[in-house]
Short mmCIF file of C-alpha atoms and ligand atoms in Angstrom, two decimals:
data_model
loop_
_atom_site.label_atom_id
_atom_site.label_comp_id
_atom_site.label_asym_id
_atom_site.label_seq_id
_atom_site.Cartn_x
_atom_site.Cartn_y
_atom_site.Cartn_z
CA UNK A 10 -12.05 11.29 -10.58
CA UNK A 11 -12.48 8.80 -8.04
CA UNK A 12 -9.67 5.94 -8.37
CA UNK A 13 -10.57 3.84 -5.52
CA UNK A 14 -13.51 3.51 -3.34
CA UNK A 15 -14.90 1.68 -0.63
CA UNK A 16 -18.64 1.59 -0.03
CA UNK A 17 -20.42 0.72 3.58
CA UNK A 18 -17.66 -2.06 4.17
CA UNK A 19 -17.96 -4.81 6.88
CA UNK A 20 -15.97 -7.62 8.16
CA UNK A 21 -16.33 -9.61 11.15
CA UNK A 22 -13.77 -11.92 13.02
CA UNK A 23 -16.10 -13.99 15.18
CA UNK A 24 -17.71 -11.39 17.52
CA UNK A 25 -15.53 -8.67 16.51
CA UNK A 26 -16.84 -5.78 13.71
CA UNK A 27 -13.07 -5.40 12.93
CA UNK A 28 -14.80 -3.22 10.03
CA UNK A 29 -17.64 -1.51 10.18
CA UNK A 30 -19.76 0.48 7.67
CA UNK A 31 -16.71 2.56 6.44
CA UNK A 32 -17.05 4.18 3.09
CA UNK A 33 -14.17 6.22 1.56
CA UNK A 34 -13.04 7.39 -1.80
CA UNK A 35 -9.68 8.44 -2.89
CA UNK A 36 -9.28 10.26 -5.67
CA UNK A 37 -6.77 9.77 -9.34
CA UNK A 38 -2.86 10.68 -8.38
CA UNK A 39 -4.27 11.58 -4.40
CA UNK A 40 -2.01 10.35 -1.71
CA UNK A 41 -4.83 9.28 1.41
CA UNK A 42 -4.28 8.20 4.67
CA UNK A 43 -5.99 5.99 6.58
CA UNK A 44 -5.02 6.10 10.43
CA UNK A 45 -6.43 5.20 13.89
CA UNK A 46 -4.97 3.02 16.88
CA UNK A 47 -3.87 0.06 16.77
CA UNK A 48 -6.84 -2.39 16.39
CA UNK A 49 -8.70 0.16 14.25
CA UNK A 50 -9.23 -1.98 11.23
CA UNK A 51 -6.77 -0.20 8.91
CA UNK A 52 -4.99 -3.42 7.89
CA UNK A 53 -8.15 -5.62 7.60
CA UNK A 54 -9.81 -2.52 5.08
CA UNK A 55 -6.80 -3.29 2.22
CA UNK A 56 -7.21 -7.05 3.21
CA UNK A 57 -10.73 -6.75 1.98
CA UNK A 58 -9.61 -3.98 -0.37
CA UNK A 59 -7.50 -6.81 -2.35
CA UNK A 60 -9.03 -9.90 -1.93
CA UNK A 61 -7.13 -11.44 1.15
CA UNK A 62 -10.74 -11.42 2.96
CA UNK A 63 -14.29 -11.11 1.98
CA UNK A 64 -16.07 -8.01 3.24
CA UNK A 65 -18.96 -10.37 5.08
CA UNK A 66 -20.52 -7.41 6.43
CA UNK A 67 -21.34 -6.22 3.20
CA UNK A 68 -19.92 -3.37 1.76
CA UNK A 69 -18.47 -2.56 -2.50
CA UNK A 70 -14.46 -1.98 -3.15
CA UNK A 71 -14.94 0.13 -6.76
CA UNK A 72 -11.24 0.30 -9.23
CA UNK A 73 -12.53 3.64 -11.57
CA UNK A 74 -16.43 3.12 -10.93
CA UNK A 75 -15.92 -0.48 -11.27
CA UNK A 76 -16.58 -3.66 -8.59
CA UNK A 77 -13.92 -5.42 -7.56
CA UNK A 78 -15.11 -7.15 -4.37
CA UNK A 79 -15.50 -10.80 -4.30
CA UNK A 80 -12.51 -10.97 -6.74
CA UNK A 81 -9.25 -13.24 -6.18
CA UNK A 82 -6.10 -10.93 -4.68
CA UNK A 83 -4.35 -11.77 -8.07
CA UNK A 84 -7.22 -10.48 -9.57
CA UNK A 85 -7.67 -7.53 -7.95
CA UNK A 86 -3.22 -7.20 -8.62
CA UNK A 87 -3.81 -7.45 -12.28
CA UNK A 88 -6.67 -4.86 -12.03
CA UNK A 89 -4.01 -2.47 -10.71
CA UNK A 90 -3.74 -2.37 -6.47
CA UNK A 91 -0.49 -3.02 -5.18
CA UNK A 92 0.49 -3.39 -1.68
CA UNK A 93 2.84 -3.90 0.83
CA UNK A 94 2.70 -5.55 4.05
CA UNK A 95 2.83 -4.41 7.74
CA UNK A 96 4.94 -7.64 8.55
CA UNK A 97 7.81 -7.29 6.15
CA UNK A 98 8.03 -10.29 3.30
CA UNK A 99 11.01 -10.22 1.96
CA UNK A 100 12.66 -13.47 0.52
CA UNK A 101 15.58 -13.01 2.83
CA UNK A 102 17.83 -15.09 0.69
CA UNK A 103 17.37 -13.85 -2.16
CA UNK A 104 18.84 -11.15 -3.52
CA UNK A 105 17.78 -7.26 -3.63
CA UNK A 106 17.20 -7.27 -7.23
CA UNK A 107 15.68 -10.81 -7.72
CA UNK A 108 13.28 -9.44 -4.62
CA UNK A 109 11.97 -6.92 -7.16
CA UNK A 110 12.25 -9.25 -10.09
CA UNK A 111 9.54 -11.95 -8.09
CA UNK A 112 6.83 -10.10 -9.22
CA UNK A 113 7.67 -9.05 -12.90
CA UNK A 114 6.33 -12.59 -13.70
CA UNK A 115 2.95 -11.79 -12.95
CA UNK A 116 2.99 -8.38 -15.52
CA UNK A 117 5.52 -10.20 -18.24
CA UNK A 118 3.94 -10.19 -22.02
CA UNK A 119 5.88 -14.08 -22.65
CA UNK A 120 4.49 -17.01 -22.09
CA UNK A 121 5.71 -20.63 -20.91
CA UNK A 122 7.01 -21.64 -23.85
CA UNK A 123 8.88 -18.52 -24.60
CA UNK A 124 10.71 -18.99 -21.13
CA UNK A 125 11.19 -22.77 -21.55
CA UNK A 126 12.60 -21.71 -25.30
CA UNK A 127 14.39 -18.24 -24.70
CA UNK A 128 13.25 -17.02 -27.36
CA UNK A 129 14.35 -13.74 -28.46
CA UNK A 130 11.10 -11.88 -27.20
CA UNK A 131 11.75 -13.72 -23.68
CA UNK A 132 15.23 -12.72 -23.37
CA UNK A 133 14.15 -8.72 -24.42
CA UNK A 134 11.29 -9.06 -21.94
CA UNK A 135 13.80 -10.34 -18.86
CA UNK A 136 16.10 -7.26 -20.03
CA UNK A 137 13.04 -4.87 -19.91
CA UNK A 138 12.11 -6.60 -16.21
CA UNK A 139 15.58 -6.00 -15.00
CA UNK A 140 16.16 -2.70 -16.65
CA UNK A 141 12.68 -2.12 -14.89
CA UNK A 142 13.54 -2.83 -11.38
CA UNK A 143 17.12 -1.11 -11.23
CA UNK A 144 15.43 1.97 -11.89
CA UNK A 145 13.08 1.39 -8.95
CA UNK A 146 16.16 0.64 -6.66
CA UNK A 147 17.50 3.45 -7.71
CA UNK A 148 14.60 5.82 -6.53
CA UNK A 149 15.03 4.21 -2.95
CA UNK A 150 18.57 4.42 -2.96
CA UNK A 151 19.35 0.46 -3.00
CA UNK A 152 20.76 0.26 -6.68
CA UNK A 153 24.19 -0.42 -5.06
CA UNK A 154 22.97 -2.99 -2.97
CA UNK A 155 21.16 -4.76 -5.86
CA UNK A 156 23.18 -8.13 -5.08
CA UNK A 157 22.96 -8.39 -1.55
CA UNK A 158 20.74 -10.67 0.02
CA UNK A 159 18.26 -9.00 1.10
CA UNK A 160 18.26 -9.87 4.51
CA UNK A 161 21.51 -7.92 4.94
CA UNK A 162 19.30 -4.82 4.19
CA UNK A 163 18.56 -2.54 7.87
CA UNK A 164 14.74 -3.00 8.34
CA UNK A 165 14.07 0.39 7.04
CA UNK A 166 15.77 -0.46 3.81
CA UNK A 167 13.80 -3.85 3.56
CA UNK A 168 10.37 -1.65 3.23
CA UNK A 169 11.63 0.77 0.60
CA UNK A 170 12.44 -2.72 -1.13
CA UNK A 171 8.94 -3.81 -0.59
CA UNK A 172 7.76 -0.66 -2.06
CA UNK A 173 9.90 -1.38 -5.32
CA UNK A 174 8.50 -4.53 -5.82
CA UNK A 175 4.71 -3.59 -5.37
CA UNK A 176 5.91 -0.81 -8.05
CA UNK A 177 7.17 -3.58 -10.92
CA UNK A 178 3.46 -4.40 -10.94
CA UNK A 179 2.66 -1.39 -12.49
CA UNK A 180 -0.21 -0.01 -10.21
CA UNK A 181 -2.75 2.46 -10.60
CA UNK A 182 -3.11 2.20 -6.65
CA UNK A 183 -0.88 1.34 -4.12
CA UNK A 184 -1.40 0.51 -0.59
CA UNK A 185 1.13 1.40 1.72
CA UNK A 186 0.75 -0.63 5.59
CA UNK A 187 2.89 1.21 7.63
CA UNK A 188 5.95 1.91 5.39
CA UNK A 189 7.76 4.35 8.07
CA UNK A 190 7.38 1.14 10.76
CA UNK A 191 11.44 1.54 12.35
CA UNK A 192 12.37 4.24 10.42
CA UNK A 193 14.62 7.19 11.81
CA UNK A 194 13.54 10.74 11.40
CA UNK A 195 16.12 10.49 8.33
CA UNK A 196 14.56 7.37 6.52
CA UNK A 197 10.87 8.44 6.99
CA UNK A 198 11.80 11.84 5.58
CA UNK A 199 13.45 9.96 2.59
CA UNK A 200 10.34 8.65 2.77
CA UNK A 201 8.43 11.25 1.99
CA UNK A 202 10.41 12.72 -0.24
CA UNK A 203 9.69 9.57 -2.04
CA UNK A 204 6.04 8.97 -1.72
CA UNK A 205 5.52 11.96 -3.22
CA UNK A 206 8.27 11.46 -6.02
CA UNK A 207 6.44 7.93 -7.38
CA UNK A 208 3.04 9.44 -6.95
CA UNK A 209 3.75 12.27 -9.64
CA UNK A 210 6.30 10.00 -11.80
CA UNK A 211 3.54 7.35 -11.61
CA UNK A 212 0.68 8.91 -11.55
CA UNK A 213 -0.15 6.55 -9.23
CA UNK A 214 -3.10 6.77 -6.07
CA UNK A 215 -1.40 5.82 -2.85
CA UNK A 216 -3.09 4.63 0.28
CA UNK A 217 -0.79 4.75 3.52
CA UNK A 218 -1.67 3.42 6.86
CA UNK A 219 0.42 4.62 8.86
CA UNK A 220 1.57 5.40 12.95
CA UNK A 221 4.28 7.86 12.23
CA UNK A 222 2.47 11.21 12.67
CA UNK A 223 5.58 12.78 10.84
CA UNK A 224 4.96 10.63 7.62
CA UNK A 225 0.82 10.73 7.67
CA UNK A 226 0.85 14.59 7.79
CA UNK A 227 3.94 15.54 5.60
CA UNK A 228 2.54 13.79 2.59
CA UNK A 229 -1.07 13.23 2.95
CA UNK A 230 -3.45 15.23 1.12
CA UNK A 231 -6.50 13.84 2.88
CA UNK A 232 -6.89 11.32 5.93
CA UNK A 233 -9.45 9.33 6.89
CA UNK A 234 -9.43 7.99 10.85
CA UNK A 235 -10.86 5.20 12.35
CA UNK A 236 -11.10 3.57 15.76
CA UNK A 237 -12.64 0.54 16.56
CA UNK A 238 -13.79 -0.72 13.45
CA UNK A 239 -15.58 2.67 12.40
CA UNK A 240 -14.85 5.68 10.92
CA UNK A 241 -15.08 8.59 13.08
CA UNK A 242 -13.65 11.21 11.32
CA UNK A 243 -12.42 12.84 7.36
CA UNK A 244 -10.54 15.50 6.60
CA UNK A 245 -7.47 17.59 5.26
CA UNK A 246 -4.19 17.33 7.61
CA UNK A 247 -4.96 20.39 9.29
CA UNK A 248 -8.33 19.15 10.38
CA UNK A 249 -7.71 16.24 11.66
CA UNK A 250 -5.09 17.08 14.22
CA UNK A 251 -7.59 19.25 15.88
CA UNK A 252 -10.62 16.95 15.69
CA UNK A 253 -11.27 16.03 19.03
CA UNK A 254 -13.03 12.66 18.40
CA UNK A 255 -9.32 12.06 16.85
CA UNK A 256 -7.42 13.34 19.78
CA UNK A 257 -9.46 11.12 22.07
CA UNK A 258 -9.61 8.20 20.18
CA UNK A 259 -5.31 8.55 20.24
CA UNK A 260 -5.41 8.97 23.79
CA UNK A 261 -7.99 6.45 24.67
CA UNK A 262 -10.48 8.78 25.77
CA UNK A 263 -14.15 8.11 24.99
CA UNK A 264 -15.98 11.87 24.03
CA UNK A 265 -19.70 12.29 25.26
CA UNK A 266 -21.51 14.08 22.47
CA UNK A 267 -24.96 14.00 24.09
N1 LIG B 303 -7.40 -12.77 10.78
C1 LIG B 303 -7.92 -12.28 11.91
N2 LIG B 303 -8.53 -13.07 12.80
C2 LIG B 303 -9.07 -12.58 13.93
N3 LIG B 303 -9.05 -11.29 14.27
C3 LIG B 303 -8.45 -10.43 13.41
C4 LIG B 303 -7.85 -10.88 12.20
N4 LIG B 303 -7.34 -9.81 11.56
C5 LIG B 303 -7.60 -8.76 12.34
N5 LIG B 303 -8.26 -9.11 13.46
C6 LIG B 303 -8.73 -8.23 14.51
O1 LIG B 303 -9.44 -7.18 13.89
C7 LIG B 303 -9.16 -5.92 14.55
C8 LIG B 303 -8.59 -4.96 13.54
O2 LIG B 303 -7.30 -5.42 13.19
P1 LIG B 303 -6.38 -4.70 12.12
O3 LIG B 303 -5.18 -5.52 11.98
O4 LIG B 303 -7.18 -4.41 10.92
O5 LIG B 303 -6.05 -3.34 12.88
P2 LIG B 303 -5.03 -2.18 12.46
O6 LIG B 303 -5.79 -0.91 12.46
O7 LIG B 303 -4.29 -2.55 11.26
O8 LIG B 303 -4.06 -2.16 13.74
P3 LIG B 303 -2.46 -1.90 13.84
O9 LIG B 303 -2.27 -0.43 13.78
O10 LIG B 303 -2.10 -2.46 15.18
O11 LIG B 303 -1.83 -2.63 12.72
C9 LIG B 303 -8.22 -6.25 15.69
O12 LIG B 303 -8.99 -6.39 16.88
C10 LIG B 303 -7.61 -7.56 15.28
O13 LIG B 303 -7.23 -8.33 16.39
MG1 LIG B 304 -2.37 -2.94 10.82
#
């Protein structure tokens, strides 16, 4: 089954097809990459993919067979796609835990009044939140930091937190921007170790854009490349590294296929 797909998509930034016609479908519990050089688009696909920016080219973004373009990124966050970002956004002041905590408001069962009251349900649903979000820190290995501000964390450290917090939404999907971005060879294997881990304890579709060739072809299952706005090619891992529109396209190189 197909858990999220995008259909003929387009977005322009003045002049500039940043996107352009690209149609891809990843499948239930698949972990998909989506890679190219810099500039490709990658980054402007999951800002269309959740609502940040209006595919004005055109184009569908389908949740299980269903639209979800033109909806509100909240909207598209309650449907079930959760992200990080390729600029970290961490609330640097706040602490590790309360990091994760941010975004348990947004799936918490109590209301206003139940907060403004705590009321017995409010208080078990804050111990369920926080009983929620140590067990994420604890997959990335940050449960002993959980009261240390986060900007103490080292910058790989600060994206396995971002990670944790996408996760307290409870996802179906989850887009990944370049998660391995300053990572050592150490941390991005961690990395994979744990992409892989949260995909099959989740059942959860992931989505990574991602440079680090290391990463992209030690956990994904299928990758999809673009340059330039457009796709150019699909494939398993094995594929794509000899594809040599993809080789090209890393190098800079234009191909003549007359
Ligand atoms: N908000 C914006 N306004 C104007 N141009 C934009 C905007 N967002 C992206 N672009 C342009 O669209 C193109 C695609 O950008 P995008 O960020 O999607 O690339 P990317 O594949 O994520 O690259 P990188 O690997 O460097 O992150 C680039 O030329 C970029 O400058
Ligand atoms: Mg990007």
């Amino acid at each position: 089954m197909t858990a999220l797909e995008v259909r003929s998509l387009g977005r322009t930034f003045g002049g500039l097809k940043a996107v352009h016609r690209v149609s891809f479908r990843a499948q239930d519990r698949q972990i998909f990459g989506l890679i190219g050089p810099n500039g490709a688009g990658k980054t402007t696909v999951f800002n269309v993919v959740t609502g940040v920016y209006e595919p004005d080219e055109g184009g569908e973004v389908l949740l299980d067979s269903k639209r979800i373009d033109g909806l509100q990124p909240y909207q598209v966050a309650s449907r079930g796609i959760a992200r990080t970002f390729q600029n970290i956004r961490v609330f640097a002041e706040m602490s590790v835990v309360e990091n994760v905590l941010v975004s348990a408001h947004m799936t918490a069962r109590v209301g206003l009044v139940g907060a403004v009251f705590r009321t017995a349900a409010f208080r078990q649903e804050e111990k369920h939140q926080l009983e929620r979000a140590l067990r994420l820190l604890e997959i990335f290995k940050l449960d002993g930091l959980a009261l240390e501000q986060a900007k103490n964390l080292p910058y790989g450290s600060q994206r396995k937190l971002e990670i944790a917090r996408a996760l307290m939404l409870g996802p179906k999907v989850l887009l990944l921007d370049e998660p391995a971005a300053g990572m050592n060879t150490g941390e991005a294997d961690d990395l994979n170790e744990q992409i892989r881990w949260l995909r099959d304890e989740f059942e959860l579709t992931i989505v990574l854009v991602e440079h680090n060739m290391r990463v992209v072809m030690g956990v994904c299952e299928r990758i999809h490349v673009m340059d330039h706005g457009e796709t150019i090619a699909e494939g398993t891992p094995e594929e794509i590294q000899k594809d040599r529109h993809v080789i090209a396209a890393y190098l800079g190189e234009d191909i003549d296929d007359g």
